[in-house]
Amino acid sequence: MDDQLIIEQYVAGKLTPDECAAFEKRLAQEQDLAESLRLYQMTQRFMAQREPVLEQLLDTMGNKYFPAKPWYTKWIIWAFTGLLLLAVAVLFIIYNAKIPAPSTDLPTENKPAPSELAPSATPRLLDTVKTPAPISKEPEPSFTPSTQTDKPPIAAIASSVYKANPILEGLWQEQLRNNQYFELLNPNRDTILITQQQMVIQLCLRTTFPPPYELRVYSNEPSDFYNDNRSLNTIITEAIGQADTFIVNHPINLPLTEGLYYWLLVNKAEELLTVGKFNIVK
Amino acid sequence: MLVQRKYIDGLLTHDSKIIESIYRNYSHRIEHHVVRSGGSSEDARDVFQDALVIIYHKAQSPDFQLTSRFYTFLFGICFRLWERKRKKKSFQTMTIPVDAGYISDDDIEEKIFEREQYKIFLAAFEELDQICQQILTLFFAEKSMEEITQQTNLKNAHTTRNRKYRCQKKLEKLVKDDIRFQDFYK
């Protein structure tokens, strides 16, 4: 009797007890035989489970209620999603290009009541400085340093080129990019002044805050700005204009040594209106 | 509950109207779940069909009782089927006991396993030629070799037996070569 026939008879329960015992003994020893028996039993179970009529019916219903989508459906969805994202990105870029971010606290109708100008306004100003813009690598002219107080000469901070004050430089750069609130006539970005020369601050401010304004001049040394150690401080009381536009035309003497300086114009509410910089040579 | 029971009876009697009402009422809900969790409509269709066959086999048991709404029962099975399918798609291997008997205290899990095994065999069976399919169908329907010979127009019972042997071995080879089967028993 061949093995296949024995398997069939074993599964059908047609072997005698002796034949059955002998077969089971072989099963324990012969892996191939055990595998054949297992596959035969699985085939038998499969054949018993077959329901061709039901399967056919379910296939028909499946075709009707889960219609096959064309292979390119997924690609269309991906392409559409990609285009949508691209459109959003383009709109975002256009939107950002049209509406520049405010650079500093500019006065509005709802600003707090003006207070007296306090000499210790720097902490308030520092609050307005969030993230400095990248510092321009524009080299400053090389000047011969000299002392103003007991501090080392300003130019000595950098060996040959004045170092920019990162915070004020950032503000200045940001203002250059976003200057719809003022028009600076003098000093312009390339202004170089002679020491003891008179400088005329000329600018047109679009602000609802009338004068007085305070002009603060800081050296390029960061600690001077942090410690509110001003190189010059003056109040500008007069400006031409009204409502929301004021033109400042204010001459100031510059009793300053050579170096790089930043000037800040602040209103009575301690808000930064504009920032600029200039160089002084002998 | 009578309304719910009618779906079971419809499956058992292959009532096309009731089966269609099952598809009409519930297919989109299952499809929504499958598609939302990363599957396709085709996956949903397979899961839905497998679940109905599993319910059919369970309902054949004399002690079967529907203890919940039909949709709850259907969804539970679809959910488990889809979870298994999804795990396989993400190349997570599952450990199944080598014994084909697959003992589990959860009857549904066992039925799901049987259904997966059934589909492997069905794919292999459909690759066989018509005469092989006919011989094996008749043989496992406990027809004698003489009856099979007569119905298949083969020469004699001896030829039929040889042919049946070859068909069965071919089926077994196709099954063993199926990667899904290898996944089950590796």
Coordinates of C-alpha atoms in Angstrom, one line a residue:
Chain A
M1 CA 0.0 0.0 0.0
D2 CA 1.5 3.4 -1.0
D3 CA 1.8 6.1 1.6
Q4 CA -0.8 8.3 0.0
L5 CA -3.4 5.6 0.2
I6 CA -2.4 5.0 3.9
I7 CA -2.8 8.7 4.6
E8 CA -6.2 8.7 3.1
Q9 CA -7.3 5.7 5.0
Y10 CA -5.8 7.0 8.2
V11 CA -7.7 10.2 7.9
A12 CA -10.8 8.4 7.0
G13 CA -10.4 6.1 10.1
K14 CA -10.2 3.0 7.9
L15 CA -6.9 1.6 9.2
T16 CA -7.0 -1.3 11.7
P17 CA -5.6 -0.5 15.2
D18 CA -2.3 -2.3 14.4
E19 CA -2.0 -0.4 11.1
C20 CA -2.9 2.8 12.8
A21 CA -0.2 2.3 15.5
A22 CA 2.4 1.4 12.9
F23 CA 1.5 4.5 10.9
E24 CA 1.7 6.8 13.9
K25 CA 5.0 5.3 14.8
R26 CA 6.3 6.2 11.3
L27 CA 4.8 9.7 11.6
A28 CA 6.9 10.3 14.6
Q29 CA 10.1 9.3 12.8
E30 CA 9.5 10.4 9.2
Q31 CA 9.2 14.1 8.7
D32 CA 8.2 13.9 5.1
L33 CA 5.3 11.6 5.9
A34 CA 4.1 13.9 8.6
E35 CA 4.3 16.8 6.2
S36 CA 2.3 14.9 3.6
L37 CA -0.4 14.1 6.2
R38 CA -0.6 17.7 7.2
L39 CA -1.0 18.9 3.7
Y40 CA -3.6 16.3 3.0
Q41 CA -5.6 17.4 6.0
M42 CA -5.3 21.0 5.0
T43 CA -6.5 20.2 1.5
Q44 CA -9.4 18.3 2.9
R45 CA -10.4 21.2 5.0
F46 CA -10.1 23.6 2.1
M47 CA -12.3 21.4 -0.1
A48 CA -14.9 21.2 2.7
Q49 CA -14.9 24.9 3.1
R50 CA -15.4 25.7 -0.6
E51 CA -18.6 27.6 -1.2
P52 CA -18.4 28.4 -4.9
V53 CA -21.9 29.8 -5.1
L54 CA -21.5 32.1 -2.1
E55 CA -18.1 33.2 -3.3
Q56 CA -19.4 34.0 -6.7
L57 CA -22.2 36.0 -5.3
L58 CA -19.9 37.9 -3.0
D59 CA -17.6 38.6 -5.9
T60 CA -20.4 40.1 -7.9
M61 CA -21.5 42.3 -5.0
G62 CA -17.9 43.3 -4.3
N63 CA -17.5 44.5 -7.9
K64 CA -20.7 46.5 -7.6
Y65 CA -20.1 48.1 -4.2
F66 CA -16.3 48.4 -4.3
P67 CA -15.7 49.4 -7.9
A68 CA -12.1 49.1 -9.0
K69 CA -10.5 52.4 -9.4
P70 CA -8.1 53.1 -12.3
W71 CA -4.4 52.5 -11.5
Y72 CA -3.7 56.2 -12.0
T73 CA -6.2 57.4 -9.4
K74 CA -3.5 57.4 -6.7
W75 CA -1.2 59.4 -8.9
I76 CA -3.9 62.0 -9.6
I77 CA -4.5 62.4 -5.9
W78 CA -0.7 62.8 -5.2
A79 CA -0.4 65.3 -8.1
F80 CA -3.3 67.3 -6.9
T81 CA -2.0 67.4 -3.4
G82 CA 1.4 68.4 -4.7
L83 CA -0.1 71.3 -6.7
L84 CA -2.1 72.4 -3.7
L85 CA 0.9 72.5 -1.5
L86 CA 2.8 74.4 -4.2
A87 CA 0.0 76.9 -4.5
V88 CA -0.1 77.4 -0.8
A89 CA 3.7 77.9 -0.7
V90 CA 3.5 80.5 -3.6
L91 CA 0.7 82.3 -1.8
F92 CA 2.7 82.3 1.4
I93 CA 5.7 83.8 -0.4
I94 CA 3.6 86.5 -2.1
Y95 CA 1.8 87.4 1.1
N96 CA 5.1 87.7 3.0
A97 CA 6.6 89.8 0.2
K98 CA 3.7 92.2 0.3
I99 CA 3.3 92.6 4.0
P100 CA 6.6 93.2 5.7
A101 CA 7.0 92.4 9.3
P102 CA 7.1 95.4 11.7
S103 CA 10.6 96.1 12.7
T104 CA 10.2 98.1 15.8
D105 CA 7.4 99.3 18.1
L106 CA 5.8 102.1 16.1
P107 CA 3.3 104.4 17.7
T108 CA -0.4 103.9 17.1
E109 CA -3.5 105.5 18.4
N110 CA -3.8 103.0 21.2
K111 CA -0.3 103.5 22.6
P112 CA 0.0 104.2 26.4
A113 CA 0.0 107.7 27.5
P114 CA 3.3 109.5 26.9
S115 CA 5.5 109.7 29.9
E116 CA 8.5 111.9 30.7
L117 CA 11.6 110.9 28.9
A118 CA 13.7 109.0 31.3
P119 CA 17.4 108.6 30.9
S120 CA 17.2 104.9 31.7
A121 CA 15.2 103.9 28.6
T122 CA 17.5 101.2 27.4
P123 CA 15.8 98.2 29.1
R124 CA 12.5 99.2 27.3
L125 CA 14.4 99.4 24.0
L126 CA 16.1 96.1 24.6
D127 CA 12.6 94.6 24.9
T128 CA 11.9 95.7 21.4
V129 CA 14.9 93.9 20.1
K130 CA 13.9 90.3 19.5
T131 CA 16.0 88.6 16.9
P132 CA 18.7 90.6 15.2
A133 CA 18.9 90.4 11.5
P134 CA 22.1 89.0 10.0
I135 CA 24.9 91.4 10.4
S136 CA 26.2 93.0 7.3
K137 CA 29.8 92.2 6.6
E138 CA 30.2 95.6 5.0
P139 CA 33.6 96.7 6.1
E140 CA 33.9 100.0 7.9
P141 CA 36.7 102.4 7.0
S142 CA 39.7 102.0 9.1
F143 CA 40.1 104.9 11.5
T144 CA 42.8 105.8 13.9
P145 CA 41.4 105.3 17.4
S146 CA 41.5 107.8 20.2
T147 CA 40.1 107.9 23.7
Q148 CA 36.9 109.5 24.8
T149 CA 36.9 108.6 28.5
D150 CA 39.0 106.2 30.5
K151 CA 37.9 103.4 28.2
P152 CA 40.2 102.0 25.5
P153 CA 39.7 103.7 22.1
I154 CA 36.7 102.5 20.2
A155 CA 38.7 101.4 17.2
A156 CA 40.9 99.4 19.5
I157 CA 38.1 96.9 19.9
A158 CA 38.7 95.8 16.4
S159 CA 42.2 95.9 15.1
S160 CA 41.6 97.4 11.8
V161 CA 37.9 97.6 11.2
Y162 CA 35.2 98.7 13.6
K163 CA 33.1 95.9 14.8
A164 CA 29.4 96.3 14.3
N165 CA 27.2 96.3 17.3
P166 CA 25.2 93.1 16.6
I167 CA 21.9 94.3 18.2
L168 CA 21.9 97.8 16.7
E169 CA 23.2 96.6 13.4
G170 CA 20.4 94.1 13.3
L171 CA 17.9 96.8 13.9
W172 CA 19.4 99.0 11.3
Q173 CA 19.5 96.3 8.7
E174 CA 15.9 95.4 9.5
Q175 CA 14.9 99.1 9.1
L176 CA 16.6 99.3 5.7
R177 CA 14.4 96.4 4.6
N178 CA 11.3 97.9 6.1
N179 CA 11.3 101.7 5.8
Q180 CA 7.8 102.7 5.0
Y181 CA 7.5 104.5 8.3
F182 CA 10.2 107.0 7.8
E183 CA 12.4 108.5 5.2
L184 CA 15.9 109.3 6.3
L185 CA 17.5 112.2 4.4
N186 CA 20.6 112.7 6.5
P187 CA 22.8 111.1 7.6
N188 CA 22.6 108.4 5.0
R189 CA 24.2 105.0 5.3
D190 CA 27.5 106.2 3.9
T191 CA 27.9 109.3 5.9
I192 CA 31.3 110.0 7.3
L193 CA 31.6 113.0 9.5
I194 CA 34.6 114.9 10.8
T195 CA 35.0 115.0 14.5
Q196 CA 33.5 118.1 16.1
Q197 CA 31.6 118.7 12.9
Q198 CA 28.0 119.6 13.2
M199 CA 25.6 116.9 12.0
V200 CA 22.1 117.6 10.8
I201 CA 19.6 114.9 11.5
Q202 CA 17.1 115.2 8.7
L203 CA 14.3 112.7 8.4
C204 CA 10.6 112.5 7.7
L205 CA 8.6 110.4 10.2
R206 CA 5.3 108.9 9.6
T207 CA 4.1 108.7 13.1
T208 CA 1.2 109.9 15.2
F209 CA 3.5 110.8 18.0
P210 CA 4.5 114.5 17.9
P211 CA 7.8 115.7 19.3
P212 CA 9.7 115.8 21.6
Y213 CA 11.9 112.9 20.4
E214 CA 15.1 111.8 22.1
L215 CA 18.2 111.2 20.1
R216 CA 20.6 108.7 21.6
V217 CA 23.9 107.9 20.2
Y218 CA 25.8 104.7 21.2
S219 CA 29.2 103.6 20.3
N220 CA 29.7 100.3 18.5
E221 CA 30.6 98.6 21.7
P222 CA 27.7 96.3 22.7
S223 CA 28.2 96.9 26.4
D224 CA 27.6 100.6 25.9
F225 CA 24.2 99.8 24.5
Y226 CA 23.4 97.2 27.2
N227 CA 24.5 99.5 30.0
D228 CA 22.8 102.5 28.4
N229 CA 26.1 104.3 28.2
R230 CA 25.3 106.9 25.7
S231 CA 27.9 108.8 23.8
L232 CA 25.4 111.6 23.1
N233 CA 21.9 112.3 24.2
T234 CA 19.8 115.2 23.0
I235 CA 16.1 116.1 22.9
I236 CA 14.6 117.2 19.7
T237 CA 11.7 119.4 20.5
E238 CA 10.8 120.8 17.2
A239 CA 9.5 119.1 14.1
I240 CA 7.5 120.4 11.1
G241 CA 4.3 118.7 10.4
Q242 CA 1.1 117.5 12.0
A243 CA -1.2 114.5 12.3
D244 CA 0.9 111.5 11.2
T245 CA 3.8 113.1 9.4
F246 CA 6.7 115.0 11.0
I247 CA 9.8 116.3 9.5
V248 CA 12.8 116.6 11.7
N249 CA 15.6 118.9 10.8
H250 CA 17.8 119.0 13.8
P251 CA 21.5 120.1 13.9
I252 CA 23.6 118.5 16.6
N253 CA 27.3 118.9 17.5
L254 CA 29.3 115.8 17.6
P255 CA 31.8 116.0 20.4
L256 CA 32.8 112.5 19.6
T257 CA 36.1 110.7 18.9
E258 CA 36.6 108.7 15.7
G259 CA 34.7 105.5 15.5
L260 CA 31.5 103.9 14.5
Y261 CA 28.3 105.2 16.1
Y262 CA 24.6 104.3 16.1
W263 CA 21.9 106.7 16.7
L264 CA 18.4 105.9 17.9
L265 CA 15.3 108.2 17.8
V266 CA 12.9 107.4 20.6
N267 CA 9.5 108.9 21.3
K268 CA 8.1 109.9 24.7
A269 CA 6.6 106.5 25.2
E270 CA 10.1 105.0 25.0
E271 CA 9.4 103.5 21.6
L272 CA 12.0 103.3 19.0
L273 CA 11.2 105.3 15.9
T274 CA 14.2 104.9 13.8
V275 CA 17.8 103.9 14.0
G276 CA 20.9 104.9 12.0
K277 CA 24.6 104.9 12.0
F278 CA 27.5 107.0 11.0
N279 CA 31.3 107.1 11.1
I280 CA 33.4 109.8 12.5
V281 CA 36.9 110.6 11.3
K282 CA 39.4 113.2 12.3
Chain B
M1 CA -32.8 41.6 16.7
L2 CA -35.0 39.9 14.2
V3 CA -33.8 42.4 11.6
Q4 CA -30.3 41.6 12.5
R5 CA -30.9 37.9 12.3
K6 CA -32.2 38.2 8.8
Y7 CA -28.7 39.0 7.5
I8 CA -27.4 35.8 9.0
D9 CA -30.2 33.8 7.5
G10 CA -29.6 35.5 4.2
L11 CA -25.9 34.5 4.2
L12 CA -26.8 30.9 5.1
T13 CA -29.3 30.6 2.3
H14 CA -27.2 32.6 -0.2
D15 CA -30.1 35.1 -0.6
S16 CA -28.8 37.6 -3.1
K17 CA -31.2 40.4 -2.0
I18 CA -30.3 40.2 1.6
I19 CA -26.6 39.9 0.8
E20 CA -26.9 42.9 -1.4
S21 CA -28.6 44.8 1.4
I22 CA -25.6 44.0 3.6
Y23 CA -23.3 45.5 1.0
R24 CA -25.5 48.5 0.4
N25 CA -25.8 49.3 4.1
Y26 CA -22.3 48.6 5.4
S27 CA -19.7 48.4 2.6
H28 CA -19.0 52.2 2.5
R29 CA -18.5 52.3 6.3
I30 CA -15.9 49.5 6.2
E31 CA -14.3 51.1 3.1
H32 CA -14.1 54.4 5.0
H33 CA -12.3 52.8 7.9
V34 CA -9.9 50.8 5.7
V35 CA -9.1 53.7 3.4
R36 CA -8.7 56.1 6.4
S37 CA -6.1 53.7 7.9
G38 CA -4.0 53.5 4.8
G39 CA -5.7 50.8 2.8
S40 CA -7.3 50.9 -0.6
S41 CA -10.9 50.1 -1.9
E42 CA -9.6 46.7 -3.0
D43 CA -8.3 46.0 0.5
A44 CA -11.7 47.0 1.8
R45 CA -13.4 44.7 -0.6
D46 CA -11.3 41.7 0.4
V47 CA -11.8 42.4 4.1
F48 CA -15.5 42.8 3.7
Q49 CA -15.9 39.6 1.6
D50 CA -13.7 37.6 4.0
A51 CA -15.6 38.8 7.0
L52 CA -18.9 37.7 5.4
V53 CA -17.5 34.2 4.7
I54 CA -16.2 34.0 8.2
I55 CA -19.7 34.9 9.6
Y56 CA -21.2 32.4 7.2
H57 CA -19.0 29.6 8.6
K58 CA -19.6 30.6 12.2
A59 CA -23.3 30.8 11.6
Q60 CA -23.3 27.2 10.4
S61 CA -22.4 26.1 13.9
P62 CA -25.6 25.0 15.7
D63 CA -24.7 26.9 18.9
F64 CA -24.1 30.2 17.1
Q65 CA -26.0 33.2 18.6
L66 CA -25.8 36.8 17.4
T67 CA -25.3 38.7 20.6
S68 CA -24.8 42.1 19.1
R69 CA -26.0 44.1 16.2
F70 CA -25.0 42.6 12.9
Y71 CA -22.9 45.6 11.9
T72 CA -21.0 45.5 15.2
F73 CA -20.2 41.8 14.6
L74 CA -19.2 42.5 11.0
F75 CA -17.1 45.5 11.9
G76 CA -15.3 43.6 14.6
I77 CA -14.3 40.9 12.2
C78 CA -13.4 43.4 9.5
F79 CA -11.3 45.3 12.0
R80 CA -9.3 42.2 12.9
L81 CA -8.9 41.1 9.3
W82 CA -7.6 44.5 8.3
E83 CA -5.2 44.8 11.2
R84 CA -3.7 41.5 10.2
K85 CA -3.5 42.5 6.6
R86 CA -2.0 45.8 7.5
K87 CA 0.7 44.2 9.7
K88 CA 1.6 41.9 6.8
K89 CA 1.8 44.9 4.4
S90 CA 4.2 46.6 6.7
F91 CA 6.4 43.5 6.7
Q92 CA 5.7 42.6 10.3
T93 CA 5.9 38.8 10.5
M94 CA 3.4 36.9 12.6
T95 CA 4.1 33.8 14.6
I96 CA 1.6 31.1 14.0
P97 CA 1.9 27.6 15.6
V98 CA 3.3 25.0 13.2
D99 CA 0.3 22.8 13.9
A100 CA -2.3 23.4 11.2
G101 CA -4.9 22.9 14.0
Y102 CA -4.1 26.4 15.3
I103 CA -5.4 26.3 18.8
S104 CA -6.7 29.6 20.0
D105 CA -9.1 30.5 22.7
D106 CA -10.6 33.1 20.4
D107 CA -12.8 31.5 17.8
I108 CA -12.8 34.5 15.5
E109 CA -9.0 34.5 15.4
E110 CA -9.1 30.9 14.4
K111 CA -11.7 31.6 11.7
I112 CA -9.5 34.4 10.3
F113 CA -6.5 32.1 10.2
E114 CA -8.6 29.4 8.4
R115 CA -9.8 32.0 5.9
E116 CA -6.2 33.1 5.1
Q117 CA -5.2 29.5 4.7
Y118 CA -8.2 28.9 2.5
K119 CA -7.3 31.7 0.2
I120 CA -3.8 30.3 -0.3
F121 CA -5.3 26.9 -1.2
L122 CA -7.9 28.6 -3.4
A123 CA -5.2 30.4 -5.4
A124 CA -3.4 27.2 -5.9
F125 CA -6.5 25.3 -6.8
E126 CA -7.5 27.8 -9.4
E127 CA -4.1 27.3 -11.1
L128 CA -4.9 23.6 -11.6
D129 CA -6.5 22.5 -14.9
Q130 CA -10.2 21.8 -15.1
I131 CA -9.8 18.1 -15.0
C132 CA -7.7 18.2 -11.8
Q133 CA -10.1 20.6 -10.2
Q134 CA -13.0 18.2 -11.1
I135 CA -11.2 15.1 -9.8
L136 CA -10.2 16.7 -6.5
T137 CA -13.6 18.2 -6.0
L138 CA -15.3 14.8 -6.5
F139 CA -12.7 12.9 -4.5
F140 CA -13.1 15.1 -1.5
A141 CA -16.9 14.9 -1.9
E142 CA -16.2 11.2 -1.1
K143 CA -17.1 9.9 -4.6
S144 CA -15.6 6.6 -5.5
M145 CA -12.9 6.2 -8.1
E146 CA -15.5 4.6 -10.4
E147 CA -17.8 7.5 -10.1
I148 CA -15.0 10.0 -10.7
T149 CA -13.9 8.0 -13.7
Q150 CA -17.3 8.0 -15.1
Q151 CA -17.8 11.8 -14.6
T152 CA -14.4 12.8 -15.9
N153 CA -14.4 10.4 -18.9
L154 CA -11.1 8.9 -17.9
K155 CA -10.0 5.5 -19.0
N156 CA -10.4 3.5 -15.8
A157 CA -10.2 3.8 -12.0
H158 CA -6.5 3.1 -12.0
T159 CA -5.8 6.0 -14.3
T160 CA -8.1 8.2 -12.3
R161 CA -6.3 7.3 -9.1
N162 CA -2.9 8.1 -10.7
R163 CA -4.3 11.4 -12.1
K164 CA -5.8 12.3 -8.7
Y165 CA -2.4 11.6 -7.0
R166 CA -0.6 13.9 -9.5
C167 CA -3.2 16.6 -9.1
Q168 CA -3.0 16.5 -5.4
K169 CA 0.8 16.7 -5.4
K170 CA 0.7 19.6 -7.8
L171 CA -1.8 21.4 -5.5
E172 CA 0.5 20.8 -2.5
K173 CA 3.5 22.1 -4.4
L174 CA 1.7 25.2 -5.5
V175 CA 0.7 25.8 -1.9
K176 CA 4.1 25.2 -0.5
D177 CA 5.6 27.6 -3.1
D178 CA 3.2 30.4 -2.1
I179 CA 5.1 33.0 -0.1
R180 CA 2.1 33.6 2.1
F181 CA 2.2 29.9 3.1
Q182 CA 5.9 30.1 3.8
D183 CA 5.2 33.2 6.0
F184 CA 2.7 31.2 8.0
Y185 CA 4.9 28.2 8.7
K186 CA 8.5 29.6 8.8

